[in-house]
XYZ file of C-alpha atoms in Angstrom:
757
model
C 6.906 14.285 21.982
C 4.826 12.476 24.584
C 2.921 13.678 27.609
C 0.934 10.864 29.184
C -0.722 13.321 31.559
C -2.092 15.483 28.734
C -5.839 15.155 28.236
C -8.428 16.512 25.850
C -11.506 17.994 27.496
C -14.953 17.361 26.049
C -16.390 20.490 24.384
C -19.904 19.595 25.603
C -20.570 22.200 28.305
C -22.687 19.679 30.222
C -19.880 17.109 30.255
C -16.338 18.542 29.980
C -14.853 15.134 30.849
C -11.149 14.576 30.268
C -10.148 12.096 27.565
C -6.913 10.598 26.230
C -5.532 12.466 23.221
C -6.019 9.396 21.025
C -9.819 9.355 21.492
C -12.066 10.709 18.737
C -15.229 10.724 20.863
C -15.764 11.588 24.515
C -15.725 8.424 26.606
C -18.522 9.853 28.786
C -21.046 11.426 26.382
C -19.788 10.362 22.906
C -19.439 13.973 21.738
C -16.824 14.245 18.943
C -13.508 15.588 20.254
C -12.125 18.278 17.917
C -8.331 18.319 17.705
C -7.461 21.934 17.022
C -3.818 22.225 16.126
C -2.746 25.842 16.095
C 0.182 27.478 14.360
C 2.155 29.847 16.566
C 3.136 32.810 14.422
C 6.844 33.633 14.074
C 8.130 30.698 16.157
C 6.789 32.268 19.324
C 7.360 29.119 21.428
C 11.121 29.390 21.727
C 10.635 29.680 25.511
C 8.624 26.427 25.784
C 9.423 22.729 25.347
C 7.343 19.990 23.704
C 4.986 18.403 26.216
C 4.471 21.554 28.269
C 0.989 22.917 28.959
C 0.739 26.680 28.456
C -2.016 28.950 29.794
C -3.602 25.855 31.354
C -4.866 24.640 27.964
C -2.303 24.605 25.127
C -0.175 21.476 24.768
C 3.140 22.269 23.073
C 3.683 19.902 20.147
C 6.690 21.668 18.604
C 8.245 25.127 18.604
C 5.488 26.371 16.274
C 2.503 24.099 16.966
C 0.200 23.691 19.986
C -2.943 21.634 20.579
C -5.896 23.256 22.325
C -6.908 20.774 25.025
C -10.003 22.821 25.972
C -11.685 23.474 22.603
C -15.045 24.142 24.268
C -13.835 27.410 25.789
C -13.391 30.729 24.004
C -9.673 31.505 23.617
C -8.167 34.774 24.796
C -8.651 37.432 22.122
C -6.325 40.229 20.969
C -6.857 43.601 22.602
C -8.881 46.057 20.534
C -5.856 48.246 19.869
C -3.978 45.220 18.449
C -6.566 44.420 15.780
C -4.752 46.698 13.338
C -1.713 44.405 13.402
C -3.785 41.341 12.437
C -6.145 43.119 10.046
C -4.785 41.341 6.917
C -5.859 37.995 8.389
C -9.316 39.316 9.235
C -9.959 41.090 5.955
C -8.785 38.086 3.958
C -11.313 35.732 5.569
C -13.015 35.184 2.163
C -9.761 33.402 1.211
C -9.544 31.212 4.311
C -9.206 28.103 2.174
C -5.674 29.305 1.550
C -4.947 31.547 4.542
C -5.191 30.435 8.205
C -7.448 32.553 10.390
C -6.734 34.030 13.808
C -7.825 31.697 16.629
C -6.734 33.882 19.532
C -3.601 34.846 21.425
C -1.354 32.981 23.823
C 0.144 35.081 26.654
C 3.809 34.154 27.179
C 6.395 35.371 29.666
C 9.978 35.673 28.477
C 12.161 36.728 31.369
C 10.698 39.934 32.770
C 8.514 40.754 29.773
C 5.153 39.342 28.674
C 3.811 39.258 25.145
C 0.768 37.897 23.370
C 1.648 35.413 20.638
C -0.794 34.995 17.743
C -2.430 31.583 17.286
C -3.651 30.620 13.796
C -6.207 27.863 13.228
C -6.377 25.269 10.450
C -2.688 25.511 9.501
C -1.444 23.222 6.693
C -0.283 20.262 8.779
C -1.125 16.594 9.354
C -1.254 14.830 12.744
C -0.671 11.155 13.456
C -3.128 8.850 15.256
C -1.612 9.579 18.674
C -2.368 13.274 18.307
C 1.082 14.177 19.623
C 3.083 14.155 16.398
C 2.428 16.559 13.543
C 3.997 17.156 10.186
C 3.735 20.246 8.043
C 2.306 19.828 4.571
C 4.908 19.856 1.827
C 6.298 23.054 0.425
C 5.056 23.728 -3.092
C 8.625 23.661 -4.372
C 9.140 20.202 -2.818
C 5.880 18.671 -4.037
C 6.099 20.244 -7.493
C 7.991 17.476 -9.242
C 5.521 14.757 -8.198
C 2.393 16.624 -9.342
C 0.456 15.987 -12.552
C 0.507 18.638 -15.251
C -3.015 19.842 -14.453
C -2.182 20.121 -10.754
C 0.946 22.153 -11.474
C -1.090 24.646 -13.496
C -3.857 24.516 -10.866
C -1.389 25.574 -8.148
C -0.173 28.505 -10.260
C -3.792 29.430 -11.042
C -4.599 29.630 -7.323
C -1.543 31.796 -6.667
C -2.650 34.114 -9.469
C -6.064 34.496 -7.818
C -4.480 35.224 -4.440
C -1.951 37.761 -5.712
C -4.190 40.835 -5.919
C -6.043 40.516 -2.582
C -2.783 39.838 -0.731
C -1.111 42.709 -2.572
C -3.933 45.033 -1.511
C -3.353 44.039 2.126
C 0.414 44.475 1.954
C 1.295 40.776 2.426
C 1.825 39.529 -1.138
C 5.470 38.659 -0.412
C 4.071 35.624 1.454
C 3.364 34.046 -1.954
C 7.046 34.294 -2.868
C 8.365 32.610 0.294
C 8.949 28.886 -0.376
C 8.748 28.076 3.352
C 5.341 29.715 3.778
C 3.904 28.385 0.505
C 2.515 24.898 1.183
C 0.264 22.471 -0.677
C -2.364 20.124 0.743
C -3.402 17.899 -2.119
C -4.622 20.214 -4.864
C -4.947 23.158 -2.482
C -2.375 25.955 -2.091
C -2.099 27.085 1.539
C 0.003 29.566 3.513
C 1.476 28.984 6.954
C 1.168 32.655 7.919
C 1.271 36.139 6.420
C 4.358 38.356 6.265
C 4.273 42.103 5.718
C 5.727 43.306 2.429
C 9.163 44.915 2.330
C 10.049 47.987 0.312
C 9.973 47.986 -2.621
C 6.766 45.960 -2.800
C 7.005 42.681 -4.770
C 5.547 42.849 -8.261
C 4.450 40.489 -11.011
C 7.914 40.254 -12.633
C 9.174 38.799 -9.345
C 6.369 36.261 -9.484
C 7.554 35.309 -12.970
C 11.102 34.847 -11.672
C 9.810 32.600 -8.883
C 7.813 30.453 -11.306
C 10.798 30.209 -13.638
C 12.705 28.465 -10.847
C 10.170 25.608 -10.995
C 11.018 24.703 -14.592
C 13.610 21.958 -13.927
C 10.935 19.744 -12.313
C 7.963 20.882 -14.399
C 6.066 18.247 -16.361
C 7.272 18.267 -19.982
C 3.708 18.675 -21.270
C 3.432 22.110 -19.619
C 7.072 23.225 -19.328
C 6.964 25.427 -22.446
C 3.620 26.845 -21.304
C 4.949 27.847 -17.873
C 8.215 29.167 -19.293
C 6.420 31.484 -21.705
C 4.076 32.765 -18.979
C 6.990 33.357 -16.602
C 8.959 35.256 -19.235
C 5.873 37.298 -20.129
C 5.537 38.299 -16.478
C 9.217 39.238 -16.258
C 9.040 41.289 -19.482
C 5.781 42.903 -18.282
C 3.869 41.590 -21.267
C 1.441 40.297 -18.646
C 0.736 43.294 -16.425
C -2.195 42.261 -14.236
C -3.594 39.214 -12.513
C -6.606 39.446 -14.811
C -4.325 38.925 -17.805
C -2.464 36.152 -15.999
C -5.629 34.203 -15.192
C -6.894 34.695 -18.754
C -3.719 32.974 -19.982
C -3.857 30.134 -17.439
C -7.538 29.316 -17.990
C -7.177 27.977 -21.567
C -4.269 25.814 -20.424
C -6.384 24.282 -17.680
C -9.239 23.761 -20.141
C -6.933 21.946 -22.560
C -5.575 19.700 -19.795
C -9.110 19.102 -18.545
C -10.083 17.554 -21.868
C -7.794 14.633 -21.013
C -9.861 13.875 -17.912
C -12.905 11.622 -17.818
C -15.032 12.957 -14.951
C -17.977 11.033 -13.542
C -20.520 12.917 -11.441
C -23.095 11.478 -9.041
C -25.604 13.714 -7.241
C -27.987 12.678 -4.481
C -30.227 15.044 -2.513
C -32.366 14.568 0.561
C -34.592 16.861 2.613
C -36.339 16.313 5.934
C -38.751 18.364 8.047
C -36.822 17.582 11.235
C -37.927 16.742 14.747
C -39.463 20.049 15.822
C -40.812 21.803 12.719
C -44.306 21.256 11.343
C -43.506 22.451 7.812
C -40.473 21.892 5.607
C -39.378 25.249 4.225
C -36.292 23.788 2.520
C -36.125 22.681 -1.093
C -33.566 20.945 -3.273
C -32.754 20.008 -6.845
C -32.687 17.275 -8.075
C -35.811 16.320 -6.108
C -35.180 14.507 -2.823
C -34.091 10.850 -2.930
C -33.249 10.872 -6.650
C -29.792 9.847 -7.866
C -28.456 11.664 -10.929
C -25.381 10.384 -12.770
C -23.389 12.148 -15.484
C -22.930 10.253 -17.733
C -25.411 9.001 -18.894
C -27.227 12.230 -18.033
C -25.852 15.107 -20.179
C -25.851 17.618 -17.321
C -25.598 17.860 -13.562
C -26.752 20.575 -11.185
C -27.323 20.595 -7.406
C -29.242 23.268 -5.460
C -30.164 23.601 -1.790
C -32.471 26.364 -0.524
C -33.496 27.141 3.053
C -36.719 29.161 3.149
C -37.273 32.208 5.350
C -40.691 33.315 6.482
C -42.211 30.400 8.403
C -45.871 29.802 7.697
C -45.802 33.087 5.765
C -44.139 31.452 2.786
C -40.562 30.265 3.291
C -41.403 27.043 1.467
C -42.913 29.049 -1.398
C -39.750 31.123 -1.745
C -37.367 28.158 -1.703
C -39.367 26.202 -4.272
C -39.766 29.261 -6.491
C -36.000 29.798 -6.421
C -35.353 26.157 -7.362
C -37.846 26.263 -10.223
C -36.551 29.543 -11.656
C -32.853 28.687 -11.494
C -33.261 25.142 -12.759
C -35.223 26.297 -15.800
C -32.783 29.082 -16.627
C -29.699 26.872 -16.299
C -31.139 23.857 -18.112
C -29.542 24.767 -21.433
C -26.425 26.213 -19.837
C -25.468 22.869 -18.318
C -25.385 21.269 -21.777
C -22.748 23.599 -23.247
C -19.765 21.610 -24.596
C -16.673 21.900 -22.431
C -14.596 23.519 -25.167
C -17.125 26.361 -25.470
C -17.064 27.399 -21.806
C -16.046 30.980 -21.024
C -15.592 31.007 -17.212
C -16.408 34.695 -16.778
C -19.508 34.448 -18.939
C -20.593 31.306 -17.107
C -20.273 33.068 -13.751
C -22.291 35.964 -15.115
C -25.002 33.558 -16.291
C -25.120 31.814 -12.904
C -25.507 35.066 -11.046
C -28.126 36.341 -13.487
C -30.140 33.182 -12.807
C -29.874 33.886 -9.074
C -30.899 37.507 -9.669
C -33.960 36.401 -11.656
C -34.984 34.046 -8.853
C -34.516 36.854 -6.364
C -36.706 39.223 -8.384
C -39.483 36.665 -8.793
C -39.646 36.150 -5.031
C -39.369 39.880 -4.385
C -42.145 40.639 -6.874
C -44.316 38.000 -5.194
C -43.694 39.735 -1.866
C -44.583 43.117 -3.343
C -47.751 41.834 -4.990
C -48.891 40.406 -1.647
C -47.857 43.616 0.136
C -45.445 41.801 2.442
C -43.201 44.122 4.448
C -40.276 43.689 6.840
C -40.180 40.328 8.605
C -43.322 39.222 6.773
C -41.424 39.039 3.486
C -40.642 35.521 2.372
C -37.163 34.669 1.199
C -34.595 31.926 0.974
C -30.908 31.193 1.203
C -29.219 29.412 -1.693
C -26.198 27.275 -2.388
C -25.727 25.507 -5.722
C -23.022 23.489 -7.404
C -22.505 23.156 -11.135
C -19.868 20.587 -12.163
C -18.932 21.311 -15.735
C -15.877 20.127 -17.678
C -12.849 20.156 -15.324
C -14.387 22.581 -12.821
C -16.938 22.950 -10.066
C -18.789 26.274 -9.792
C -20.249 27.068 -6.369
C -22.706 29.983 -6.015
C -24.269 30.992 -2.717
C -26.360 33.621 -0.939
C -27.094 33.511 2.798
C -25.880 30.889 5.275
C -26.496 27.624 3.446
C -23.020 26.222 2.950
C -20.803 24.245 0.625
C -18.057 21.933 1.902
C -15.287 20.388 -0.180
C -14.136 16.961 1.044
C -11.020 15.270 -0.313
C -8.762 12.575 1.113
C -6.740 15.395 2.660
C -9.458 17.174 4.611
C -12.821 18.890 4.847
C -12.990 22.548 3.851
C -15.853 25.005 4.231
C -15.673 26.905 0.970
C -18.492 29.411 1.415
C -18.509 32.319 3.849
C -21.862 32.932 5.520
C -23.594 36.186 4.603
C -24.149 37.032 8.256
C -23.185 39.761 10.698
C -20.307 37.787 12.278
C -18.516 37.206 8.958
C -19.028 40.828 7.973
C -17.522 42.059 11.250
C -14.410 39.950 10.634
C -14.105 41.015 6.988
C -14.229 44.649 8.076
C -11.479 44.077 10.643
C -13.604 44.590 13.753
C -13.285 41.182 15.441
C -11.764 37.702 15.335
C -14.287 35.148 14.031
C -14.238 32.977 17.167
C -15.241 36.045 19.153
C -17.633 37.527 16.578
C -19.875 34.450 16.501
C -20.587 34.867 20.222
C -21.843 38.430 19.865
C -25.528 39.293 19.901
C -27.112 38.970 16.461
C -24.009 37.315 14.997
C -26.040 34.851 12.933
C -28.419 37.440 11.479
C -28.285 37.398 7.684
C -27.215 40.454 5.757
C -28.684 39.169 2.503
C -31.038 36.491 1.174
C -33.110 35.960 -1.956
C -36.408 37.822 -2.136
C -35.826 40.551 0.410
C -35.117 43.347 -2.066
C -34.541 43.880 -5.817
C -31.579 42.123 -7.419
C -29.701 45.426 -7.602
C -29.234 44.917 -3.864
C -28.004 41.325 -4.161
C -24.366 40.215 -4.216
C -24.070 36.448 -4.748
C -20.638 34.867 -4.471
C -19.406 32.432 -7.117
C -16.245 30.364 -6.750
C -14.421 28.042 -9.123
C -12.615 24.848 -8.184
C -10.374 22.860 -10.500
C -11.170 19.132 -10.307
C -7.823 17.341 -10.447
C -8.662 14.619 -7.883
C -11.687 12.743 -6.558
C -13.800 14.899 -4.262
C -17.211 15.224 -2.631
C -18.997 18.560 -2.440
C -21.602 18.757 0.313
C -24.265 21.458 -0.062
C -26.332 21.856 3.088
C -28.789 24.024 4.948
C -27.909 25.053 8.485
C -30.025 22.216 9.860
C -26.866 20.116 9.478
C -24.051 22.665 9.478
C -24.993 24.327 12.788
C -22.757 23.453 15.760
C -19.932 22.256 13.468
C -21.596 18.909 12.749
C -19.971 18.624 9.316
C -16.499 19.240 10.790
C -17.208 16.633 13.483
C -18.502 13.852 11.248
C -16.978 14.290 7.778
C -14.157 11.829 8.411
C -16.376 9.006 9.689
C -19.398 9.627 7.467
C -18.409 11.369 4.182
C -14.831 10.234 3.584
C -16.016 6.605 3.025
C -17.526 7.770 -0.290
C -14.007 8.499 -1.553
C -12.564 5.249 -0.212
C -15.351 3.206 -1.811
C -16.745 2.012 1.531
C -20.105 3.770 1.049
C -22.140 5.639 -1.558
C -23.865 9.017 -1.724
C -27.358 7.641 -1.005
C -26.346 5.833 2.204
C -24.254 8.764 3.398
C -27.110 11.184 2.779
C -29.403 9.067 4.955
C -26.802 9.031 7.719
C -26.230 12.808 7.578
C -29.963 13.462 7.927
C -29.986 11.215 11.002
C -27.064 13.108 12.513
C -28.737 16.460 11.842
C -31.947 15.330 13.528
C -30.256 13.558 16.465
C -27.535 16.109 17.231
C -29.250 19.334 16.172
C -32.933 18.697 15.508
C -33.952 22.352 15.709
C -34.638 22.935 12.027
C -35.452 21.452 8.648
C -32.425 19.858 7.046
C -31.560 19.527 3.362
C -28.376 18.255 1.759
C -26.962 17.539 -1.682
C -23.928 15.303 -2.141
C -21.946 15.734 -5.360
C -19.372 12.978 -5.875
C -16.779 13.888 -8.524
C -14.545 11.079 -9.789
C -11.617 12.088 -11.969
C -9.444 9.966 -14.235
C -6.536 12.032 -15.471
C -4.429 11.215 -18.527
C -1.488 13.406 -19.497
C -2.068 15.218 -22.825
C -0.395 13.930 -25.945
C 0.950 17.332 -26.993
C 2.551 20.297 -25.252
C 0.600 23.406 -24.314
C 1.248 26.843 -25.782
C 0.530 30.040 -23.882
C -1.268 32.813 -25.751
C -1.949 36.281 -24.321
C -5.552 37.184 -25.289
C -5.801 39.993 -27.821
C -8.099 42.024 -25.584
C -5.140 42.538 -23.239
C -2.514 43.229 -25.869
C -2.378 47.024 -25.439
C -3.666 47.218 -21.890
C -1.601 49.173 -19.392
C -1.943 48.766 -15.670
C -0.754 51.106 -12.930
C 0.941 48.903 -10.314
C 1.427 51.678 -7.787
C 0.381 50.712 -4.267
C -1.588 53.986 -4.142
C -3.992 52.905 -6.886
C -4.580 49.160 -6.443
C -6.253 47.130 -9.145
C -9.286 46.271 -7.037
C -11.091 44.272 -9.711
C -9.569 40.823 -9.710
C -10.514 39.369 -13.042
C -11.510 36.035 -11.626
C -14.651 34.308 -10.662
C -12.989 32.309 -7.960
C -13.796 34.726 -5.160
C -15.825 37.887 -5.515
C -16.340 38.652 -1.856
C -13.946 41.555 -1.921
C -11.981 42.845 1.041
C -12.698 46.535 1.438
C -9.625 48.789 1.219
C -8.924 51.010 4.222
C -8.541 54.176 2.205
C -10.370 55.304 -0.892
C -7.606 55.493 -3.518
C -7.613 58.305 -6.003
C -9.604 57.406 -9.061
C -11.322 54.420 -7.503
C -14.717 53.515 -8.865
C -17.349 52.773 -6.317
C -19.899 50.003 -5.802
C -22.845 50.437 -3.418
C -23.974 47.808 -0.937
C -27.768 47.757 -0.628
C -29.460 46.263 2.413
C -32.959 46.935 3.782
C -33.625 48.320 7.303
C -35.770 51.180 8.617
C -33.883 54.462 9.042
C -34.608 57.838 10.571
C -32.820 60.865 9.179
C -32.319 63.612 11.774
C -30.831 67.061 11.401
C -29.341 69.507 13.854
C -30.667 73.038 13.985
C -27.098 74.243 14.014
C -25.125 74.312 10.790
C -22.382 72.167 12.297
C -23.839 68.866 11.178
C -26.653 66.356 10.761
C -27.380 62.995 12.385
C -28.762 59.708 11.100
C -30.480 57.349 13.502
C -30.551 53.651 12.570
C -33.070 51.331 14.227
C -31.867 47.731 14.419
C -34.319 44.855 14.016
C -34.315 41.885 16.418
C -31.862 39.108 15.582
C -33.532 36.546 13.369
C -32.941 34.573 10.240
C -33.769 37.521 8.045
C -31.485 40.092 6.501
C -30.892 42.093 9.685
C -27.899 44.412 9.294
C -26.230 45.627 12.458
C -24.157 48.783 12.310
C -20.550 48.426 13.430
C -19.461 50.836 16.104
C -15.953 52.104 15.381
C -14.454 54.170 18.142
C -13.998 57.849 17.446
C -13.796 61.172 19.205
C -16.877 63.371 18.776
C -16.339 66.706 17.111
C -19.223 68.380 18.931
C -22.326 67.562 20.925
C -25.538 68.379 19.086
C -29.108 67.799 20.249
C -30.951 66.796 17.085
C -34.506 67.389 15.992
C -36.047 64.323 14.367
C -37.565 63.982 10.907
C -38.525 60.548 9.603
C -37.540 59.873 6.009
C -37.949 56.427 4.365
C -34.525 55.543 2.972
C -32.667 52.408 2.060
C -30.173 51.057 4.581
C -27.007 52.947 5.431
C -25.757 49.655 6.829
C -22.021 49.633 7.580
C -21.877 53.400 7.125
C -18.461 54.570 8.276
C -16.456 57.727 8.669
C -15.452 59.210 5.346
C -18.437 58.036 3.277
C -20.069 60.669 1.102
C -23.873 60.742 0.739
C -25.635 62.592 -2.092
C -29.328 63.457 -1.844
C -31.387 62.528 -4.888
C -34.442 64.607 -3.962
C -35.311 67.586 -1.759
C -35.567 66.606 1.920
C -37.523 68.651 4.454
C -35.846 68.621 7.870
C -37.422 68.947 11.299
C -36.126 72.502 11.732
C -37.910 73.479 8.483
C -34.623 73.681 6.608
C -34.402 71.911 3.239
C -31.622 69.793 1.809
C -31.901 70.270 -1.934
C -31.402 67.451 -4.400
C -27.723 66.906 -5.184
C -26.473 67.966 -1.743
C -23.340 66.151 -0.595
C -22.920 65.066 3.035
C -19.887 63.436 4.640
C -19.969 61.053 7.623
C -17.978 62.623 10.454
C -18.740 60.354 13.400
C -20.627 57.179 14.322
C -21.503 56.248 17.893
C -23.987 54.181 19.863
C -27.012 55.942 21.332
C -26.873 55.443 25.104
C -30.612 56.090 25.413
C -31.757 53.457 22.928
C -30.322 49.960 22.688
C -29.419 48.794 19.213
C -29.413 52.321 17.758
C -26.477 54.069 16.107
C -26.114 57.823 15.668
C -24.312 59.102 12.588
C -23.075 62.698 12.384
C -23.017 64.231 8.898
C -21.442 67.406 7.525
C -22.322 69.445 4.462
C -19.830 69.164 1.617
C -19.204 71.656 -1.189
C -20.767 70.750 -4.514
C -17.901 69.753 -6.805
C -18.556 71.842 -9.909
C -14.914 72.317 -10.804
C -13.682 70.816 -14.106
C -12.397 67.284 -13.854
C -8.626 66.865 -14.256
C -7.060 64.734 -16.915
C -7.380 61.027 -16.312
C -4.511 58.556 -16.463
C -6.822 55.685 -17.365
C -9.791 55.845 -19.758
C -13.192 55.779 -18.087
C -14.318 53.305 -20.737
C -11.813 50.767 -19.420
C -13.106 51.049 -15.871
C -16.681 50.738 -17.052
C -15.860 47.669 -19.103
C -14.503 45.957 -15.986
C -17.643 46.803 -14.045
C -19.911 45.580 -16.814
C -18.735 42.048 -16.264
C -20.210 42.157 -12.780
C -23.525 43.597 -13.942
C -23.021 46.899 -12.157
C -23.106 49.330 -15.048
C -26.385 50.838 -13.857
C -25.539 51.238 -10.167
C -21.982 52.529 -10.059
C -20.532 55.988 -9.592
C -17.277 56.167 -11.564
C -14.700 58.755 -10.521
C -11.911 59.410 -13.028
C -8.396 58.587 -11.880
C -6.938 61.629 -10.162
C -10.238 63.312 -9.359
C -10.365 65.073 -5.970
C -12.500 63.670 -3.182
C -15.826 65.459 -2.850
C -14.888 66.657 0.637
C -11.133 67.206 0.321
C -11.381 70.612 1.949
C -12.902 69.171 5.141
C -10.826 68.084 8.134
C -9.393 64.598 7.533
C -11.525 61.737 8.833
C -10.393 58.272 9.941
C -10.006 55.588 7.283
C -13.224 54.024 6.089
C -13.860 50.546 7.427
C -17.089 49.531 5.758
C -18.593 48.635 2.398
C -20.670 51.292 0.715
C -24.380 51.486 1.424
C -26.979 53.090 -0.787
C -29.974 55.104 0.318
C -33.272 55.255 -1.528
C -35.968 57.951 -1.800
C -33.603 60.630 -0.665
C -29.916 59.803 -0.695
C -27.306 57.796 -2.522
C -24.057 56.718 -0.937
C -20.726 56.165 -2.624
C -17.758 54.149 -1.419
C -15.151 51.522 -2.417
C -15.800 48.224 -4.092
C -17.490 45.851 -1.669
C -17.616 42.782 -3.837
């Protein structure tokens, strides 16, 4: 396909010059020219021909691929009422390494009718140098026979991690479609998502699919995969947690044949406009660490919050605390690593750092925006894996010869809005307060903190870039990775020289903030094992039974690869509940009438502090009530949504002299914006009956549920409802499906809701 007239417009709003498609930089202002190839869902371009320009911006490459020639402009977004149809894409944004995200819609006319076709960004495809020819990445079934044994197991391991979240969203059949299931190097990727048929695919079908791979499976792992597949078919493996627990030892055994070499180089700079550097890093700036000969390797980047009030104190305190706590952990022999225990240890170290900063804030009586804090991103390469843990908006990128991938999801308002299904990311980032953080170290006790830890199998050379937003802002990493970071992998440069260059780019192109980076270069030499692997189902799962009904999803995925959970629409019977704790001032208000109560949330100005912003789902009011106001200090009801149940933990005196006694249950009936006060949400509450009736028989022991929660450190902050127990407010009129993670109130109320991790 060729179109000599097609041009690519500069994304710089002050330039917008047209450029040939083959150019990588604008010929007028030297701004990098992003080439955004978009996948058109369900072959929606049957009415167009290659070379055509649609909607005055999209160049048709093939029947399913277009190139956005005006990447500096916001694409057309789906109508609000159509968000439900694309909700699986939005809610699965924590898994965007594997699943393309919605870019926008393309309006097309077919005869007399017009329809909006969905455009997906970052599809698994490769473009040639001309920019007008693209090729889809290979299907997994096609690439399977040429993969090493560790990569074959790695691909299955990734599918196992994806199974439960896709199953929860009703799109798990996508993992069984050979055409949709693609591979890009070591990474499993999907072209698009397909809704599940009836009956819903189950794990035995996954086993049957894997069994079809046996003819081209490496002999070293053929028996291993055959036994796992048969165990899935026979339902000896009944959950993804069991499946991952079987795959992990196989990966560990294969990893022992590898000889990894790790090089870490960090660098921090105050920047062009700041007077103080609030960032911190480990190892200390400008020091190269190599493993071997060093016995361990660890990289940390922190971006302090609090300005002259102590952001630099918080970031350095976090580095010191975590480094000391993990010093012995990094020396554990590879054959003694328990991935789940290691993740728990990493997150406990983060929690300890959080509490030290928080205690420092409390001792100095710092409140609100005066509290010092820090973001965090750290990488621990150990054995055949890389563990990435993060809190806030400092990021980790994974660079291979195949591409550059942002592997962390910012803990900000924009990402939360997408995860809850309220907006497409490209639109959400343009909304007011989109970059405000919803969590950071030091802002509250560790019971309120939810770090995310991911695992990556190292089966090829790679560079992990950890960076503060001084570099990552304005997509600088995406613009410059190919020219600046990729040379590390090709041997044309080294981590020290690249680090210097990235600091220069951050200061020249951004320059608004401190900048800190850590480059982790992982070199892998793989040798096939001398003996065949044997699959063993761990004894702790031997007698475990799992209910695979769609009505009661297994919401705890027994993996550390991605713990940013997608919140289910409806609270299933018997679900246990995890609270989300975030700090913001609240005012509790009650109506004089017995029809309901209101909660008034005051939103803080957008800033780089944990500043939750309440979503505003549309709903029809049940009644108009003029509230009296009583101020009560409570912990944030951030993301409160219709259907949540709040329980008071102490007596509360209301403005109309009425009293809510301790143990009172309230249900959220309606949420709306207050037209008289910008940035304020009104929440209508209704009294619920106190559930004193005997609990019914449970179909799953409470001890089992609690044991799953214990792994995540939540045993002291979780309300567990037995399977089959009635909702606290079942006798009330039905409310719309919940859309938000569960908040928790302090000094007056506690809030229960689905798992938000």
